[in-house]
Amino acid sequence: MRKVIEGVTEMLLNRNIKPSYQRIKVLEYMMNNRIHPTVDQIYSALQNDIPTLSKSTIYNTLNLFIDAGLVRLITIEENETRYDIDTSNHGHFKCVECGEIYDFSINIDDLEAKGISNFKINDKNVYFRGVCSKCHKM
Amino acid sequence: MRKVIEGVTEMLLNRNIKPSYQRIKVLEYMMNNRIHPTVDQIYSALQNDIPTLSKSTIYNTLNLFIDAGLVRLITIEENETRYDIDTSNHGHFKCVECGEIYDFSINIDDLEAKGISNFKINDKNVYFRGVCSKCHKM
DNA sequence: TATATATTTGTAATGATTATAAATTAGGAT
DNA sequence: ATCCTAATTTATAATCATTACAAATATATA
Ligand SMILES: [Mn+2]
Ligand SMILES: [Mn+2]
Ligand SMILES: [Zn+2]
Ligand SMILES: [Zn+2]
């Protein structure tokens, strides 16, 4: 009944991705900072560990992870691409005040979508926008 | 019980937007072509009517319409901004084969979002991706 | 008509992402 | 260990969508 924690190196190897130092660090960051980070956030955070790091590597790595199903893309706002290590079906709420992105659970499969029967659905996204409780108080 | 058709000029005047020729043409296009067009699609279509048309005007006009609540923004894919004349709550399905965007009706308010109680929700978006029935047959 | 204001236009600036090629790294063979 | 090859990373240039800005044009008012 004990859940085996899958290390980041194993996560990569299991998906036939060579666990380079940069890839491990990016994945580690995603696992430890579940904030739906932007490329810039990841880049800034990893510069301490990898002084020679290039932003291209972040883009390459994230696109690799997306193809492998390790992370998923979040595009609530135009020109603000974010990445989510949680690939399970859940909704996202963006606070227009503080900019934070919250997860919320939602039964997307419960609601019936009229008008697209016989359509093959690959993925579903639910995005809300508004003001979070923290900002609402002020 | 008869529904009064609101002309595009009246639509603009009702929202305190001066009905310039360009604005009327853009809104007319949105009303008659409910295809969630991109800026380029609108621009190409209107060049016949307005040879001197500038793409800046399309951007300005659409942003004006968004602020006025006349149209809403659709961002299923990053770097593909589309505009919807239908501001009612409904879902969008993008076919990855033909690129077409389909509307579908959905009871977004029916599903409860656990984890964001006390949040003030301004707008809700539901995006699906997959293959439409037309493309699936082939 | 003259004048002020709003709108449109053309062009430059911005910024995020991708493309490309050189540099570096890592692993296997000798 | 050295050599060789392929993969990865890096730096830089290219691309593309959007916005910023100022000049030109159109519209409204006196
Ligand atoms: Mn999430
Ligand atoms: Mn629609
Ligand atoms: Zn907030
Ligand atoms: Zn299709």
mmCIF file of C-alpha atoms (C1' of nucleotides) and ligand atoms in Angstrom:
data_model
loop_
_atom_site.group_PDB
_atom_site.id
_atom_site.type_symbol
_atom_site.label_atom_id
_atom_site.label_comp_id
_atom_site.label_asym_id
_atom_site.label_seq_id
_atom_site.Cartn_x
_atom_site.Cartn_y
_atom_site.Cartn_z
ATOM 1 C CA MET A 1 0.000 0.000 0.000
ATOM 2 C CA ARG A 2 3.070 2.210 0.239
ATOM 3 C CA LYS A 3 3.413 4.538 -2.715
ATOM 4 C CA VAL A 4 6.820 4.361 -4.314
ATOM 5 C CA ILE A 5 8.171 7.804 -4.996
ATOM 6 C CA GLU A 6 9.410 7.972 -8.541
ATOM 7 C CA GLY A 7 12.623 9.975 -8.695
ATOM 8 C CA VAL A 8 13.023 12.523 -11.431
ATOM 9 C CA THR A 9 15.796 10.495 -13.045
ATOM 10 C CA GLU A 10 13.531 7.462 -13.213
ATOM 11 C CA MET A 11 10.684 9.591 -14.551
ATOM 12 C CA LEU A 12 12.885 10.587 -17.450
ATOM 13 C CA LEU A 13 14.333 7.139 -18.087
ATOM 14 C CA ASN A 14 10.857 5.603 -18.063
ATOM 15 C CA ARG A 15 9.985 7.858 -20.959
ATOM 16 C CA ASN A 16 13.198 7.286 -22.860
ATOM 17 C CA ILE A 17 14.535 10.741 -22.136
ATOM 18 C CA LYS A 18 18.224 10.910 -21.358
ATOM 19 C CA PRO A 19 18.514 12.439 -17.878
ATOM 20 C CA SER A 20 20.932 15.263 -18.517
ATOM 21 C CA TYR A 21 21.774 17.663 -15.724
ATOM 22 C CA GLN A 22 19.617 20.412 -17.230
ATOM 23 C CA ARG A 23 16.627 18.130 -17.740
ATOM 24 C CA ILE A 24 16.848 16.801 -14.210
ATOM 25 C CA LYS A 25 17.001 20.311 -12.805
ATOM 26 C CA VAL A 26 14.022 21.513 -14.836
ATOM 27 C CA LEU A 27 11.930 18.523 -13.849
ATOM 28 C CA GLU A 28 13.010 18.849 -10.227
ATOM 29 C CA TYR A 29 11.942 22.478 -10.283
ATOM 30 C CA MET A 30 8.553 21.577 -11.722
ATOM 31 C CA MET A 31 8.032 18.885 -9.094
ATOM 32 C CA ASN A 32 9.018 21.119 -6.179
ATOM 33 C CA ASN A 33 7.350 24.348 -7.389
ATOM 34 C CA ARG A 34 3.817 23.607 -8.434
ATOM 35 C CA ILE A 35 3.049 27.159 -9.422
ATOM 36 C CA HIS A 36 2.477 26.712 -13.160
ATOM 37 C CA PRO A 37 5.693 28.578 -13.888
ATOM 38 C CA THR A 38 6.609 30.504 -17.004
ATOM 39 C CA VAL A 39 9.828 29.881 -18.892
ATOM 40 C CA ASP A 40 11.326 32.962 -17.302
ATOM 41 C CA GLN A 41 10.508 31.786 -13.799
ATOM 42 C CA ILE A 42 12.213 28.471 -14.403
ATOM 43 C CA TYR A 43 15.149 30.165 -16.059
ATOM 44 C CA SER A 44 15.687 32.605 -13.193
ATOM 45 C CA ALA A 45 15.394 29.917 -10.554
ATOM 46 C CA LEU A 46 17.918 27.605 -12.187
ATOM 47 C CA GLN A 47 20.580 30.158 -12.984
ATOM 48 C CA ASN A 48 22.132 29.638 -9.560
ATOM 49 C CA ASP A 49 22.614 25.931 -10.153
ATOM 50 C CA ILE A 50 23.557 26.254 -13.823
ATOM 51 C CA PRO A 51 25.310 29.585 -14.504
ATOM 52 C CA THR A 52 25.729 28.804 -18.212
ATOM 53 C CA LEU A 53 22.070 27.922 -18.669
ATOM 54 C CA SER A 54 20.421 29.086 -21.858
ATOM 55 C CA LYS A 55 16.781 29.956 -22.239
ATOM 56 C CA SER A 56 16.740 27.830 -25.380
ATOM 57 C CA THR A 57 17.402 24.803 -23.215
ATOM 58 C CA ILE A 58 14.354 25.571 -21.115
ATOM 59 C CA TYR A 59 12.194 25.781 -24.222
ATOM 60 C CA ASN A 60 13.694 22.615 -25.697
ATOM 61 C CA THR A 61 13.323 20.715 -22.469
ATOM 62 C CA LEU A 62 9.757 21.769 -21.836
ATOM 63 C CA ASN A 63 8.694 20.906 -25.375
ATOM 64 C CA LEU A 64 10.346 17.541 -24.913
ATOM 65 C CA PHE A 65 8.472 17.027 -21.657
ATOM 66 C CA ILE A 66 5.184 17.994 -23.278
ATOM 67 C CA ASP A 67 5.674 15.480 -26.095
ATOM 68 C CA ALA A 68 6.461 12.840 -23.509
ATOM 69 C CA GLY A 69 3.360 13.711 -21.508
ATOM 70 C CA LEU A 70 5.361 14.784 -18.467
ATOM 71 C CA VAL A 71 3.972 18.307 -18.351
ATOM 72 C CA ARG A 72 1.119 20.121 -19.969
ATOM 73 C CA LEU A 73 0.677 23.575 -21.408
ATOM 74 C CA ILE A 74 -1.554 26.194 -19.827
ATOM 75 C CA THR A 75 -2.634 29.176 -21.901
ATOM 76 C CA ILE A 76 -5.211 31.103 -19.941
ATOM 77 C CA GLU A 77 -4.013 34.403 -21.280
ATOM 78 C CA GLU A 78 -2.596 35.067 -24.683
ATOM 79 C CA ASN A 79 1.157 35.589 -24.595
ATOM 80 C CA GLU A 80 1.515 34.008 -21.174
ATOM 81 C CA THR A 81 2.428 30.388 -21.604
ATOM 82 C CA ARG A 82 2.694 28.366 -18.429
ATOM 83 C CA TYR A 83 3.602 24.773 -17.701
ATOM 84 C CA ASP A 84 1.907 22.331 -15.357
ATOM 85 C CA ILE A 85 3.544 19.235 -13.908
ATOM 86 C CA ASP A 86 0.092 17.959 -12.984
ATOM 87 C CA THR A 87 -1.278 16.349 -16.135
ATOM 88 C CA SER A 88 -4.461 15.068 -14.513
ATOM 89 C CA ASN A 89 -7.798 16.599 -15.468
ATOM 90 C CA HIS A 90 -8.385 19.690 -13.361
ATOM 91 C CA GLY A 91 -9.435 23.282 -13.785
ATOM 92 C CA HIS A 92 -7.413 26.489 -13.505
ATOM 93 C CA PHE A 93 -8.352 29.780 -11.980
ATOM 94 C CA LYS A 94 -6.307 32.893 -12.645
ATOM 95 C CA CYS A 95 -6.594 35.821 -10.266
ATOM 96 C CA VAL A 96 -6.497 39.034 -12.230
ATOM 97 C CA GLU A 97 -5.243 40.891 -9.146
ATOM 98 C CA CYS A 98 -2.250 38.872 -7.943
ATOM 99 C CA GLY A 99 -1.768 36.820 -11.114
ATOM 100 C CA GLU A 100 -1.632 33.563 -9.219
ATOM 101 C CA ILE A 101 -3.023 30.448 -10.864
ATOM 102 C CA TYR A 102 -5.038 28.114 -8.660
ATOM 103 C CA ASP A 103 -5.959 24.512 -9.333
ATOM 104 C CA PHE A 104 -9.447 23.305 -8.684
ATOM 105 C CA SER A 105 -10.957 19.872 -9.080
ATOM 106 C CA ILE A 106 -13.786 19.503 -11.513
ATOM 107 C CA ASN A 107 -15.690 16.617 -13.051
ATOM 108 C CA ILE A 108 -15.268 17.608 -16.653
ATOM 109 C CA ASP A 109 -16.572 14.264 -17.841
ATOM 110 C CA ASP A 110 -19.839 14.770 -15.979
ATOM 111 C CA LEU A 111 -21.036 17.584 -18.173
ATOM 112 C CA GLU A 112 -22.330 16.668 -21.571
ATOM 113 C CA ALA A 113 -21.184 18.671 -24.545
ATOM 114 C CA LYS A 114 -24.068 19.021 -26.975
ATOM 115 C CA GLY A 115 -23.113 19.571 -30.568
ATOM 116 C CA ILE A 116 -19.891 17.599 -30.823
ATOM 117 C CA SER A 117 -21.075 14.015 -30.795
ATOM 118 C CA ASN A 118 -18.848 11.654 -32.797
ATOM 119 C CA PHE A 119 -15.931 14.003 -32.160
ATOM 120 C CA LYS A 120 -12.713 12.451 -30.907
ATOM 121 C CA ILE A 121 -11.660 14.454 -27.865
ATOM 122 C CA ASN A 122 -7.959 14.472 -27.032
ATOM 123 C CA ASP A 123 -7.859 16.901 -24.133
ATOM 124 C CA LYS A 124 -10.120 19.162 -22.145
ATOM 125 C CA ASN A 125 -9.295 22.479 -20.541
ATOM 126 C CA VAL A 126 -11.289 24.582 -18.103
ATOM 127 C CA TYR A 127 -10.104 28.091 -17.363
ATOM 128 C CA PHE A 128 -11.745 30.539 -14.983
ATOM 129 C CA ARG A 129 -10.716 34.111 -14.379
ATOM 130 C CA GLY A 130 -11.561 36.393 -11.473
ATOM 131 C CA VAL A 131 -10.368 37.521 -8.063
ATOM 132 C CA CYS A 132 -9.084 35.058 -5.486
ATOM 133 C CA SER A 133 -10.245 35.100 -1.853
ATOM 134 C CA LYS A 134 -6.908 36.477 -0.696
ATOM 135 C CA CYS A 135 -7.150 39.539 -2.951
ATOM 136 C CA HIS A 136 -10.890 39.881 -2.490
ATOM 137 C CA LYS A 137 -10.526 40.639 1.220
ATOM 138 C CA MET A 138 -8.388 43.700 0.650
ATOM 139 C CA MET B 1 -42.908 38.387 -28.863
ATOM 140 C CA ARG B 2 -41.148 39.318 -32.060
ATOM 141 C CA LYS B 3 -37.421 39.700 -31.615
ATOM 142 C CA VAL B 4 -36.149 43.046 -32.807
ATOM 143 C CA ILE B 5 -32.995 42.669 -34.855
ATOM 144 C CA GLU B 6 -30.410 45.071 -33.601
ATOM 145 C CA GLY B 7 -28.451 46.594 -36.459
ATOM 146 C CA VAL B 8 -24.712 46.852 -36.141
ATOM 147 C CA THR B 9 -24.882 50.642 -35.996
ATOM 148 C CA GLU B 10 -27.303 50.459 -33.094
ATOM 149 C CA MET B 11 -25.143 47.853 -31.384
ATOM 150 C CA LEU B 12 -22.272 50.293 -31.423
ATOM 151 C CA LEU B 13 -24.294 53.335 -30.418
ATOM 152 C CA ASN B 14 -25.845 51.425 -27.518
ATOM 153 C CA ARG B 15 -22.364 50.917 -26.159
ATOM 154 C CA ASN B 16 -21.223 54.478 -26.780
ATOM 155 C CA ILE B 17 -18.936 53.517 -29.623
ATOM 156 C CA LYS B 18 -18.909 55.910 -32.525
ATOM 157 C CA PRO B 19 -19.961 53.887 -35.572
ATOM 158 C CA SER B 20 -17.148 54.634 -37.970
ATOM 159 C CA TYR B 21 -17.069 52.900 -41.336
ATOM 160 C CA GLN B 22 -14.259 50.574 -40.240
ATOM 161 C CA ARG B 23 -15.971 49.637 -36.988
ATOM 162 C CA ILE B 24 -19.236 48.889 -38.757
ATOM 163 C CA LYS B 25 -17.485 46.707 -41.288
ATOM 164 C CA VAL B 26 -15.592 44.738 -38.643
ATOM 165 C CA LEU B 27 -18.723 44.172 -36.594
ATOM 166 C CA GLU B 28 -20.696 43.264 -39.711
ATOM 167 C CA TYR B 29 -18.056 40.717 -40.599
ATOM 168 C CA MET B 30 -18.165 39.212 -37.116
ATOM 169 C CA MET B 31 -21.951 38.983 -37.259
ATOM 170 C CA ASN B 32 -22.046 37.365 -40.694
ATOM 171 C CA ASN B 33 -19.029 35.058 -40.298
ATOM 172 C CA ARG B 34 -19.306 33.193 -37.048
ATOM 173 C CA ILE B 35 -16.063 31.323 -37.515
ATOM 174 C CA HIS B 36 -14.038 32.727 -34.591
ATOM 175 C CA PRO B 37 -11.811 34.581 -37.035
ATOM 176 C CA THR B 38 -8.250 35.689 -36.510
ATOM 177 C CA VAL B 39 -7.131 39.253 -37.127
ATOM 178 C CA ASP B 40 -5.667 38.210 -40.447
ATOM 179 C CA GLN B 41 -8.911 36.640 -41.600
ATOM 180 C CA ILE B 42 -10.827 39.812 -40.839
ATOM 181 C CA TYR B 43 -8.154 41.935 -42.441
ATOM 182 C CA SER B 44 -8.096 39.916 -45.657
ATOM 183 C CA ALA B 45 -11.866 39.851 -45.930
ATOM 184 C CA LEU B 46 -12.293 43.614 -45.501
ATOM 185 C CA GLN B 47 -9.542 44.736 -47.842
ATOM 186 C CA ASN B 48 -11.973 44.676 -50.755
ATOM 187 C CA ASP B 49 -14.340 47.093 -49.032
ATOM 188 C CA ILE B 50 -11.616 49.238 -47.488
ATOM 189 C CA PRO B 51 -8.464 49.286 -49.629
ATOM 190 C CA THR B 52 -6.636 51.605 -47.234
ATOM 191 C CA LEU B 53 -7.396 49.442 -44.225
ATOM 192 C CA SER B 54 -4.630 49.012 -41.682
ATOM 193 C CA LYS B 55 -4.125 45.982 -39.492
ATOM 194 C CA SER B 56 -3.705 48.357 -36.559
ATOM 195 C CA THR B 57 -7.306 49.366 -37.009
ATOM 196 C CA ILE B 58 -8.427 45.765 -36.722
ATOM 197 C CA TYR B 59 -6.501 45.380 -33.481
ATOM 198 C CA ASN B 60 -7.762 48.696 -32.122
ATOM 199 C CA THR B 61 -11.328 47.920 -33.062
ATOM 200 C CA LEU B 62 -11.347 44.418 -31.627
ATOM 201 C CA ASN B 63 -9.828 45.581 -28.348
ATOM 202 C CA LEU B 64 -12.474 48.268 -28.217
ATOM 203 C CA PHE B 65 -15.176 45.670 -28.816
ATOM 204 C CA ILE B 66 -13.761 43.413 -26.118
ATOM 205 C CA ASP B 67 -13.777 46.228 -23.570
ATOM 206 C CA ALA B 68 -17.361 46.969 -24.526
ATOM 207 C CA GLY B 69 -18.342 43.320 -24.172
ATOM 208 C CA LEU B 70 -19.282 42.996 -27.833
ATOM 209 C CA VAL B 71 -16.852 40.191 -28.581
ATOM 210 C CA ARG B 72 -14.750 37.846 -26.541
ATOM 211 C CA LEU B 73 -11.280 36.458 -26.898
ATOM 212 C CA ILE B 74 -10.576 32.799 -27.608
ATOM 213 C CA THR B 75 -7.100 31.436 -26.920
ATOM 214 C CA ILE B 76 -7.202 27.692 -27.345
ATOM 215 C CA GLU B 77 -3.707 27.593 -28.734
ATOM 216 C CA GLU B 78 -0.871 29.841 -27.811
ATOM 217 C CA ASN B 79 -0.066 32.341 -30.530
ATOM 218 C CA GLU B 80 -3.450 31.923 -32.187
ATOM 219 C CA THR B 81 -5.798 34.565 -30.908
ATOM 220 C CA ARG B 82 -9.350 34.369 -32.169
ATOM 221 C CA TYR B 83 -12.425 36.487 -31.623
ATOM 222 C CA ASP B 84 -15.972 35.374 -30.923
ATOM 223 C CA ILE B 85 -19.068 37.489 -31.519
ATOM 224 C CA ASP B 86 -21.024 35.088 -29.315
ATOM 225 C CA THR B 87 -20.369 36.194 -25.740
ATOM 226 C CA SER B 88 -22.741 33.700 -24.150
ATOM 227 C CA ASN B 89 -21.344 30.832 -22.091
ATOM 228 C CA HIS B 90 -20.435 27.984 -24.411
ATOM 229 C CA GLY B 91 -17.552 25.637 -25.056
ATOM 230 C CA HIS B 92 -15.092 25.491 -27.945
ATOM 231 C CA PHE B 93 -13.690 22.508 -29.741
ATOM 232 C CA LYS B 94 -10.685 22.838 -32.001
ATOM 233 C CA CYS B 95 -10.049 20.153 -34.593
ATOM 234 C CA VAL B 96 -6.319 19.541 -34.831
ATOM 235 C CA GLU B 97 -6.779 18.239 -38.378
ATOM 236 C CA CYS B 98 -8.738 20.946 -40.175
ATOM 237 C CA GLY B 99 -8.192 23.688 -37.605
ATOM 238 C CA GLU B 100 -11.865 24.545 -37.450
ATOM 239 C CA ILE B 101 -13.317 25.733 -34.152
ATOM 240 C CA TYR B 102 -16.738 24.375 -33.220
ATOM 241 C CA ASP B 103 -19.119 25.722 -30.613
ATOM 242 C CA PHE B 104 -20.842 23.381 -28.234
ATOM 243 C CA SER B 105 -23.365 24.081 -25.522
ATOM 244 C CA ILE B 106 -22.393 23.192 -22.018
ATOM 245 C CA ASN B 107 -23.800 23.802 -18.570
ATOM 246 C CA ILE B 108 -20.686 25.245 -17.029
ATOM 247 C CA ASP B 109 -22.603 26.419 -13.985
ATOM 248 C CA ASP B 110 -23.778 22.880 -13.249
ATOM 249 C CA LEU B 111 -20.370 21.575 -12.343
ATOM 250 C CA GLU B 112 -19.014 22.545 -8.985
ATOM 251 C CA ALA B 113 -15.445 23.730 -8.746
ATOM 252 C CA LYS B 114 -13.980 22.445 -5.521
ATOM 253 C CA GLY B 115 -11.117 24.463 -4.127
ATOM 254 C CA ILE B 116 -12.064 27.969 -5.166
ATOM 255 C CA SER B 117 -14.934 28.807 -2.853
ATOM 256 C CA ASN B 118 -15.167 32.511 -1.999
ATOM 257 C CA PHE B 119 -13.477 33.309 -5.300
ATOM 258 C CA LYS B 120 -15.102 35.931 -7.492
ATOM 259 C CA ILE B 121 -15.419 34.400 -10.941
ATOM 260 C CA ASN B 122 -15.516 36.819 -13.864
ATOM 261 C CA ASP B 123 -15.528 34.474 -16.807
ATOM 262 C CA LYS B 124 -15.363 30.775 -17.574
ATOM 263 C CA ASN B 125 -13.801 29.089 -20.556
ATOM 264 C CA VAL B 126 -13.992 25.490 -21.717
ATOM 265 C CA TYR B 127 -11.688 24.357 -24.492
ATOM 266 C CA PHE B 128 -11.555 20.895 -26.008
ATOM 267 C CA ARG B 129 -9.130 19.660 -28.600
ATOM 268 C CA GLY B 130 -9.393 16.653 -30.896
ATOM 269 C CA VAL B 131 -10.612 15.516 -34.296
ATOM 270 C CA CYS B 132 -13.984 16.550 -35.644
ATOM 271 C CA SER B 133 -16.430 14.076 -37.184
ATOM 272 C CA LYS B 134 -15.749 15.427 -40.671
ATOM 273 C CA CYS B 135 -12.012 14.733 -40.425
ATOM 274 C CA HIS B 136 -12.480 11.525 -38.466
ATOM 275 C CA LYS B 137 -14.293 9.841 -41.367
ATOM 276 C CA MET B 138 -11.373 10.220 -43.747
ATOM 277 C "C1'" DT C 1 -15.043 78.201 -42.730
ATOM 278 C "C1'" DA C 2 -12.040 77.529 -38.994
ATOM 279 C "C1'" DT C 3 -10.882 74.768 -35.118
ATOM 280 C "C1'" DA C 4 -10.767 71.008 -31.986
ATOM 281 C "C1'" DT C 5 -11.269 66.141 -31.348
ATOM 282 C "C1'" DA C 6 -11.491 61.435 -32.697
ATOM 283 C "C1'" DT C 7 -10.107 57.925 -35.736
ATOM 284 C "C1'" DT C 8 -7.222 55.748 -38.960
ATOM 285 C "C1'" DT C 9 -2.967 54.717 -40.929
ATOM 286 C "C1'" DG C 10 1.949 53.452 -41.484
ATOM 287 C "C1'" DT C 11 5.910 52.360 -39.279
ATOM 288 C "C1'" DA C 12 8.774 51.280 -35.451
ATOM 289 C "C1'" DA C 13 9.294 48.823 -31.141
ATOM 290 C "C1'" DT C 14 8.521 45.024 -28.224
ATOM 291 C "C1'" DG C 15 8.615 40.405 -26.696
ATOM 292 C "C1'" DA C 16 8.008 35.497 -26.897
ATOM 293 C "C1'" DT C 17 9.181 31.549 -29.371
ATOM 294 C "C1'" DT C 18 11.617 28.999 -32.884
ATOM 295 C "C1'" DA C 19 15.521 28.062 -36.084
ATOM 296 C "C1'" DT C 20 20.179 27.403 -36.785
ATOM 297 C "C1'" DA C 21 24.825 26.444 -36.313
ATOM 298 C "C1'" DA C 22 28.795 26.227 -33.340
ATOM 299 C "C1'" DA C 23 30.457 24.528 -28.925
ATOM 300 C "C1'" DT C 24 30.302 21.258 -25.400
ATOM 301 C "C1'" DT C 25 29.339 16.954 -23.327
ATOM 302 C "C1'" DA C 26 28.880 12.016 -22.791
ATOM 303 C "C1'" DG C 27 29.523 7.225 -24.080
ATOM 304 C "C1'" DG C 28 31.473 3.572 -26.623
ATOM 305 C "C1'" DA C 29 35.279 1.535 -29.316
ATOM 306 C "C1'" DT C 30 40.003 0.943 -29.912
ATOM 307 C "C1'" DA D 1 43.579 7.044 -21.924
ATOM 308 C "C1'" DT D 2 42.525 8.624 -26.592
ATOM 309 C "C1'" DC D 3 39.592 8.952 -30.431
ATOM 310 C "C1'" DC D 4 35.223 9.198 -32.539
ATOM 311 C "C1'" DT D 5 30.459 9.905 -32.958
ATOM 312 C "C1'" DA D 6 26.045 11.388 -31.583
ATOM 313 C "C1'" DA D 7 23.366 13.949 -28.420
ATOM 314 C "C1'" DT D 8 22.796 18.023 -25.936
ATOM 315 C "C1'" DT D 9 23.495 22.696 -24.830
ATOM 316 C "C1'" DT D 10 24.462 27.275 -25.927
ATOM 317 C "C1'" DA D 11 24.450 31.760 -28.281
ATOM 318 C "C1'" DT D 12 22.603 34.277 -31.722
ATOM 319 C "C1'" DA D 13 19.601 35.325 -35.486
ATOM 320 C "C1'" DA D 14 15.028 34.991 -37.487
ATOM 321 C "C1'" DT D 15 10.183 35.026 -37.160
ATOM 322 C "C1'" DC D 16 5.799 36.529 -35.980
ATOM 323 C "C1'" DA D 17 1.980 38.636 -33.404
ATOM 324 C "C1'" DT D 18 0.853 42.524 -30.966
ATOM 325 C "C1'" DT D 19 1.413 47.152 -29.231
ATOM 326 C "C1'" DA D 20 3.240 51.985 -29.271
ATOM 327 C "C1'" DC D 21 3.582 56.095 -31.450
ATOM 328 C "C1'" DA D 22 3.172 59.958 -34.339
ATOM 329 C "C1'" DA D 23 1.482 61.773 -38.634
ATOM 330 C "C1'" DA D 24 -2.496 61.972 -41.656
ATOM 331 C "C1'" DT D 25 -7.274 61.948 -42.263
ATOM 332 C "C1'" DA D 26 -12.015 62.364 -41.052
ATOM 333 C "C1'" DT D 27 -15.687 64.124 -38.140
ATOM 334 C "C1'" DA D 28 -18.034 67.305 -35.168
ATOM 335 C "C1'" DT D 29 -18.619 71.900 -33.280
ATOM 336 C "C1'" DA D 30 -18.509 76.899 -33.119
HETATM 337 MN MN MN E 1 -2.656 22.860 -12.569
HETATM 338 MN MN MN E 2 -17.923 30.452 -29.989
HETATM 339 ZN ZN ZN E 3 -5.323 37.095 -6.027
HETATM 340 ZN ZN ZN E 4 -11.675 18.661 -38.652
#
